[in-house]
Short mmCIF file of C-alpha atoms in Angstrom, two decimals:
data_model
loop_
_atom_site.label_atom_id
_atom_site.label_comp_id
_atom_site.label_asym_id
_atom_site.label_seq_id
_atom_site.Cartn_x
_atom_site.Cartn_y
_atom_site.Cartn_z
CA UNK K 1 -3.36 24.73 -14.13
CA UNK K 2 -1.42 22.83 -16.60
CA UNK K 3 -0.82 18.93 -15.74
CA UNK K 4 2.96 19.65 -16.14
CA UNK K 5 2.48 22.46 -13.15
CA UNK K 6 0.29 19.94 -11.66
CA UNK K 7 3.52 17.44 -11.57
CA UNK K 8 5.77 19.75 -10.78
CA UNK K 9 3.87 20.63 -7.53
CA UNK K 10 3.64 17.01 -6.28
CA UNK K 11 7.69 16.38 -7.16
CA UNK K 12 8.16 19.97 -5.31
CA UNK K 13 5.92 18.46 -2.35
CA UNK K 14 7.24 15.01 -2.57
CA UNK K 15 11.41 16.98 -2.50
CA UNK K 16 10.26 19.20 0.62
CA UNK K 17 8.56 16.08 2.84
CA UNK K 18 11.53 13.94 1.99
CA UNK K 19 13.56 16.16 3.05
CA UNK K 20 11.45 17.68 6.02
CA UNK K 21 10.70 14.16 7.10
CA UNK K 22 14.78 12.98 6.99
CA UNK K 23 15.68 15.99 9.48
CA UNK K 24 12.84 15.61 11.73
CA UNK K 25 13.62 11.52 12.05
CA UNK K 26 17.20 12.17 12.42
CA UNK K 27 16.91 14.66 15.68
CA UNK K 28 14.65 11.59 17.63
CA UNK K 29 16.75 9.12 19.15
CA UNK K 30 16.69 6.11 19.18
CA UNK K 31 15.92 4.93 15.57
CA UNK K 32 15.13 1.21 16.47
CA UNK K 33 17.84 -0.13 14.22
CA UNK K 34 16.30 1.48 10.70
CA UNK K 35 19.18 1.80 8.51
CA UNK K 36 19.17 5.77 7.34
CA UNK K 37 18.48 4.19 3.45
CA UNK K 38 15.80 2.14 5.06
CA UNK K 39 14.11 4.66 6.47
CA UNK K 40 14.39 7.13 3.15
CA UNK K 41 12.97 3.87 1.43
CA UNK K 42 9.74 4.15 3.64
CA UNK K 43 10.11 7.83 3.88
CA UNK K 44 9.46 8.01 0.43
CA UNK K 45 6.95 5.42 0.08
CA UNK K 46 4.68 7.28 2.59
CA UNK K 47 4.66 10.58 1.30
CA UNK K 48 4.21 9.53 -2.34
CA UNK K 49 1.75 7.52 -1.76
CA UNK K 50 -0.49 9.89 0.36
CA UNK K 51 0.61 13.16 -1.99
CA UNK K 52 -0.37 10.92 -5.38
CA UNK K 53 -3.77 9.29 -3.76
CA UNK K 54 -4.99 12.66 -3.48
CA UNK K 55 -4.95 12.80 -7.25
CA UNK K 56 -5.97 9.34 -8.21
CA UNK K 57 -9.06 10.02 -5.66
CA UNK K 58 -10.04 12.26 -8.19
CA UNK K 59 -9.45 10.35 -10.93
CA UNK K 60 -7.18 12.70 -12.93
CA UNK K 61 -5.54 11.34 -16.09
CA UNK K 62 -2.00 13.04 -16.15
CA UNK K 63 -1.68 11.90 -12.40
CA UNK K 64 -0.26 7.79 -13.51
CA UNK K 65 1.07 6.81 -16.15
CA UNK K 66 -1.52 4.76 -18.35
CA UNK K 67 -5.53 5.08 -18.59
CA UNK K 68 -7.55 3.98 -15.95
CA UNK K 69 -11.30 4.00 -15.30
CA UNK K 70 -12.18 6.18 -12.11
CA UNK K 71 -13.11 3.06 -9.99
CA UNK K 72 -9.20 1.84 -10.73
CA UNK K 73 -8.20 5.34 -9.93
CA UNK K 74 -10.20 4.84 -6.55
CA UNK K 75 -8.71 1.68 -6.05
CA UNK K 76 -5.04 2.70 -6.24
CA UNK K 77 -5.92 5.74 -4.01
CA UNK K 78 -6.62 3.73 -1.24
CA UNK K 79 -3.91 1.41 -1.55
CA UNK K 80 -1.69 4.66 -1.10
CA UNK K 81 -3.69 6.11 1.63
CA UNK K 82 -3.19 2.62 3.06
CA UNK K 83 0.87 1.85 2.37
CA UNK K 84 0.96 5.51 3.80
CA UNK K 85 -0.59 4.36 7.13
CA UNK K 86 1.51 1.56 7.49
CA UNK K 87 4.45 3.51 6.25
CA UNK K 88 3.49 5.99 9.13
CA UNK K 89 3.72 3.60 11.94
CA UNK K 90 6.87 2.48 11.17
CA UNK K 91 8.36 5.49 11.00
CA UNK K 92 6.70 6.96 14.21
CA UNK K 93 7.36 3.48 16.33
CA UNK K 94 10.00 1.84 14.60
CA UNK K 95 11.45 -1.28 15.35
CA UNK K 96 13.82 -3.79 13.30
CA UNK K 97 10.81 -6.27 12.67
CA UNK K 98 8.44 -3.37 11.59
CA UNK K 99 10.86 -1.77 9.21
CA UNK K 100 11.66 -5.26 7.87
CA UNK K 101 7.85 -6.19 7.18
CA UNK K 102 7.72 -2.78 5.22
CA UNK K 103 10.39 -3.27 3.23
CA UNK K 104 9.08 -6.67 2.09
CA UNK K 105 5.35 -5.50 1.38
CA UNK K 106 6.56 -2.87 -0.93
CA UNK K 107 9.09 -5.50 -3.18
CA UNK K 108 6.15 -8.03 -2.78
CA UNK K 109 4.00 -5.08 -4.51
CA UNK K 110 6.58 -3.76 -6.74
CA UNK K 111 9.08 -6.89 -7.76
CA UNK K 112 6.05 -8.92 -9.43
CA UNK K 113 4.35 -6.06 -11.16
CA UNK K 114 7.42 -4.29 -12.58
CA UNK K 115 8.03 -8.05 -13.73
CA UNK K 116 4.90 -8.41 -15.88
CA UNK K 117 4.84 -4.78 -17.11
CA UNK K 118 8.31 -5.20 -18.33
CA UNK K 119 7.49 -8.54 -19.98
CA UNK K 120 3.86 -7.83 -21.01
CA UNK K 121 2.87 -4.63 -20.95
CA UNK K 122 5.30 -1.82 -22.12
CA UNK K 123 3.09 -1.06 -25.18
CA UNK K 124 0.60 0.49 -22.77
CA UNK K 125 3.25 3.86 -22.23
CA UNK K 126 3.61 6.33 -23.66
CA UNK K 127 7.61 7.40 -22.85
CA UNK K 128 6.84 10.91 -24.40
CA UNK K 129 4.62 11.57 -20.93
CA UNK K 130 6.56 12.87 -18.07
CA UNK K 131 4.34 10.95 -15.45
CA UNK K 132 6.01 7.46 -17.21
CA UNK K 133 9.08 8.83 -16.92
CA UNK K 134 8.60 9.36 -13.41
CA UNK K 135 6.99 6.43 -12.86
CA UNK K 136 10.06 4.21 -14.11
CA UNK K 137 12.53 6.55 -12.23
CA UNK K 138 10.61 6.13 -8.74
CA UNK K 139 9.78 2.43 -9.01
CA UNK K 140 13.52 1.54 -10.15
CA UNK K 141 15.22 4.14 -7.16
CA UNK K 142 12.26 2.16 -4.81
CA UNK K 143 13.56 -1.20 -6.19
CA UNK K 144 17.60 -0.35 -5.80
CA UNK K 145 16.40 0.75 -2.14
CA UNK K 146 14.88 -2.50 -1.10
CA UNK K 147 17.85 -4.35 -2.97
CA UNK K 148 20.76 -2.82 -0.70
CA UNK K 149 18.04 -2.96 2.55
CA UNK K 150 15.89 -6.27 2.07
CA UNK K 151 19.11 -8.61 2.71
CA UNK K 152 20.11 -6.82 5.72
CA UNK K 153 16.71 -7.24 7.34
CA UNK K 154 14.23 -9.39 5.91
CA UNK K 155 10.74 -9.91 7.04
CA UNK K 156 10.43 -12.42 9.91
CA UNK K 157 8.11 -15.16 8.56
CA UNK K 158 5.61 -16.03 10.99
CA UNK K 159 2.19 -17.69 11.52
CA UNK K 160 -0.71 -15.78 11.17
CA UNK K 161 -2.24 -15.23 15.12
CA UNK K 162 -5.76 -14.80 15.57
CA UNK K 163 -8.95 -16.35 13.24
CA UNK K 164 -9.48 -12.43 11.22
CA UNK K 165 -5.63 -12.44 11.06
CA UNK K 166 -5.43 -16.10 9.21
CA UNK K 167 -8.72 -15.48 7.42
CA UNK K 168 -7.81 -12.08 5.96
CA UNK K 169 -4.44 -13.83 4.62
CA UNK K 170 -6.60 -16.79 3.30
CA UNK K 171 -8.87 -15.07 1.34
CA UNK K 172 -6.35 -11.58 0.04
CA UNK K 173 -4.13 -14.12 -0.71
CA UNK K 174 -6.46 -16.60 -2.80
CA UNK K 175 -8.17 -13.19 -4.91
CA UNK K 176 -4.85 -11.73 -5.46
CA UNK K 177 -3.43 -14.65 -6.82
CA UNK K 178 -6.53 -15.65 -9.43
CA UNK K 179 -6.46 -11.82 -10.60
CA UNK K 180 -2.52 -11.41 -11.02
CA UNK K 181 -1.94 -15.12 -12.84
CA UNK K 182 -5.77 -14.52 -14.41
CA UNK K 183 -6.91 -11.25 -15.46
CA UNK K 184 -9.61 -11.70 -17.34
CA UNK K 185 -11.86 -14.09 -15.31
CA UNK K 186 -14.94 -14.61 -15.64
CA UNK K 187 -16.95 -13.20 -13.04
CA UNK K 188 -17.00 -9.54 -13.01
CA UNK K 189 -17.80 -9.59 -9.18
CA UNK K 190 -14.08 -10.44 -9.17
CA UNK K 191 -12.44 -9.34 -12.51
CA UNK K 192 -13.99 -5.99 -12.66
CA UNK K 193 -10.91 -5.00 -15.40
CA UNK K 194 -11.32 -8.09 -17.38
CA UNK K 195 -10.45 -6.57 -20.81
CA UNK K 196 -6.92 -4.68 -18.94
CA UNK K 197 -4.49 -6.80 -17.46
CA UNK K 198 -2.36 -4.18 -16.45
CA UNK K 199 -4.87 -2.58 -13.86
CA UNK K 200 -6.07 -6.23 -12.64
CA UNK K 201 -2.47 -6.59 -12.24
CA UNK K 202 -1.95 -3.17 -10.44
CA UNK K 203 -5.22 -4.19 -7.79
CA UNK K 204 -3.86 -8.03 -7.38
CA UNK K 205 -0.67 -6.31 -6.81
CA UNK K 206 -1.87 -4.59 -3.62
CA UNK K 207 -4.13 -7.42 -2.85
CA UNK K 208 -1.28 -9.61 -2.34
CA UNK K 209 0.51 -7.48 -0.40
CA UNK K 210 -2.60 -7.17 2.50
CA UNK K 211 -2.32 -11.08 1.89
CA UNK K 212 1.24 -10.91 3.23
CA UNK K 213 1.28 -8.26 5.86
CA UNK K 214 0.63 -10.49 8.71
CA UNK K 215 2.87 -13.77 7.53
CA UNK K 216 5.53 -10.78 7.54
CA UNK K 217 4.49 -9.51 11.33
CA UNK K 218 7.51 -10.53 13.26
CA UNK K 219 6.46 -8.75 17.10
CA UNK K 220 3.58 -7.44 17.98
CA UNK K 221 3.99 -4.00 16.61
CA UNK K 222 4.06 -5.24 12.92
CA UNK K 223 0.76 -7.38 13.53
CA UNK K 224 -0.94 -4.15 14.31
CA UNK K 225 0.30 -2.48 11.27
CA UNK K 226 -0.76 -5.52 9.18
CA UNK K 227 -4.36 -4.86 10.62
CA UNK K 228 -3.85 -1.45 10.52
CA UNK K 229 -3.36 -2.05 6.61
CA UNK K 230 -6.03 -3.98 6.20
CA UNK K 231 -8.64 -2.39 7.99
CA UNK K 232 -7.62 1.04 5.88
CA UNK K 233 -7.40 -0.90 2.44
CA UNK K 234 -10.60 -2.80 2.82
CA UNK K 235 -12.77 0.13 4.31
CA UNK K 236 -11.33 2.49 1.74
CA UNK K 237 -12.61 -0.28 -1.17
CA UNK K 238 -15.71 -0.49 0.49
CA UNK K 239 -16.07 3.33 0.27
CA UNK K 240 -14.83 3.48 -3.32
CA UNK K 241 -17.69 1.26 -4.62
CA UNK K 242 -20.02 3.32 -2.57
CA UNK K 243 -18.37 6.51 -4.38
CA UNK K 244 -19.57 4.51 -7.65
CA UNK K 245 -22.63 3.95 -6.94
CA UNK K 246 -23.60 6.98 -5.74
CA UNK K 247 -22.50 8.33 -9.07
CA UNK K 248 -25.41 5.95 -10.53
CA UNK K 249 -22.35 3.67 -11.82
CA UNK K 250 -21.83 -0.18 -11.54
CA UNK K 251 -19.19 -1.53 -8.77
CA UNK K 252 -18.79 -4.97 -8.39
CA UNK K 253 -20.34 -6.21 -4.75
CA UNK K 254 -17.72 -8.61 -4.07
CA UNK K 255 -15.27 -5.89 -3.19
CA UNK K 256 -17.29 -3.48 -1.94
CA UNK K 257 -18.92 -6.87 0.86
CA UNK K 258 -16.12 -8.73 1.30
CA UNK K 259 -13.11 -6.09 1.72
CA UNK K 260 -15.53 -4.08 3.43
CA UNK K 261 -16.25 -6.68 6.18
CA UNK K 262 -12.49 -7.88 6.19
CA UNK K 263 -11.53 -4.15 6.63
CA UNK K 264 -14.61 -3.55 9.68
CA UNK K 265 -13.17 -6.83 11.07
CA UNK K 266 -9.50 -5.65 11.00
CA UNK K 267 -10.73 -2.26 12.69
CA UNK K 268 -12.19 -4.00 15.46
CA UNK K 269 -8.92 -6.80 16.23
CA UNK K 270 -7.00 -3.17 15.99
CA UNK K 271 -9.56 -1.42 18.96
CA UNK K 272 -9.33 -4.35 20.83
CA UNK K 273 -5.84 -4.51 20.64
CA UNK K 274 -5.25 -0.66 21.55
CA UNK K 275 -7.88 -1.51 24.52
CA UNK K 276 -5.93 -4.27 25.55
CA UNK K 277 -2.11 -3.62 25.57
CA UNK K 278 -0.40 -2.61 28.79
CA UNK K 279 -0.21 1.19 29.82
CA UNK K 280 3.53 2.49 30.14
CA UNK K 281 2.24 5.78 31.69
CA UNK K 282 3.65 6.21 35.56
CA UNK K 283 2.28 4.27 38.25
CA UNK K 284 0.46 6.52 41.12
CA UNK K 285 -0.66 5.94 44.05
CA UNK K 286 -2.52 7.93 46.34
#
């Protein structure tokens, strides 16, 4: 198949779960307080994240919309697979505060990077490519989305609860801010894209949203999606440098041990707090 059949698949697949998804949430009642363009906002997110990561998992080249190496194609992936998750939760449980923390992870992820590609980086497309077409299209619809919604319910800023909560923040929010403001460091542990800013920007991007997703946790619900994030994103890193190496490639360790652990870490606050949280089922006696 052609890439152009390729991309007409996904926008075919991307029309029909939009749509799909829209009547199904409409029939359940109640909706929590999610604005109808709120939830089409994470609607959309969800399912083009998860429908796209199954093509950047595989590293094809007509599937973004500039070059990247497979382990950046890996990378981005997961941080679908992982905005998906999230995106999931808060449209099967909604609630004001989890719609809200959303909505500000995806313009904390998109409102920076559209920034620097717009100031630094526009020679790197190629506007004779459908995919950057698309790419524009979606991320400016996205952005007009969280313009009209983000005012009307912004993320609750709170305190980070719990010592992997605070740590995870620390440290996501230390690494995504060295590789955003500094590319091309000098440790390629850290700065495995040192000669592309664009892609360091693209990971730091993502990286700084994980860093935010429990300061924007404003009930309990959102603080489980926040480690629900994070234990997806950093296990799916870990596995992506495994991916390399098993292909006798280099991945830098640093990810692969330290998201890894954060992500394993973030799983097990999640169990716990599954194990822990009060059962709403009927009370029998007998």
């Amino acid at each position: 198949m052609t890439a152009t059949l390729w991309q007409g698949i996904g926008l075919f697949l991307l029309v029909v779960t939009l749509t799909g998804g829209e009547v199904m949430l409409q029939r359940r009642s109640p909706l929590h307080g999610q604005p109808r363009l709120a939830r089409m906002v994470i609607l959309a997110t969800t399912a083009g994240g998860m429908i796209g990561a199954t093509a950047w998992m595989q590293a094809l080249p007509w599937s973004f919309s500039w070059d990247l190496t497979p382990l950046a194609f890996r990378f981005l992936a997961v941080a679908g697979l992982a905005f998906g998750l999230c995106g999931l939760l808060a449209l099967a449980r909604p609630s004001p505060a989890r719609s809200a923390q959303f909505l500000g992870l995806l313009g904390l992820y998109l409102g920076p990077l559209t920034l620097a590609i717009l100031a630094l980086h526009l020679d790197r497309f190629s506007f004779d490519r459908p995919v950057v077409i698309a790419f524009f299209a979606i991320v400016l619809l996205l952005l007009a989305g969280l313009a009209a919604t983000l005012p009307q319910m912004p993320p609750r800023l709170s305190r980070p609860q719990g010592t992997i909560a605070t740590l995870t923040s620390l440290i996501a929010a230390a690494w995504g801010l060295a590789l955003f403001l500094w590319p091309a460091g000098p440790l390629p542990l850290l700065w495995p894209w040192p000669s592309d800013a664009l892609t360091s920007r693209l990971i730091a991007a993502m990286v700084l949203t994980v860093a935010a997703a429990q300061p924007f946790a404003g009930d309990r619900a959102s603080r489980i999606s926040a480690h629900a994030l994070t234990a997806s994103y950093g296990c799916g890193i870990a596995l992506a440098c495994l991916a390399q190496l098993a292909q006798g490639k280099p991945a830098p360790l640093a990810y692969l041990c330290i998201w890894g652990a954060l992500g394993l870490l973030n799983a097990a606050t999640l169990l716990t707090a599954r194990a822990a949280a009060p059962s709403h089922g009927p009370n029998r006696r007998g």
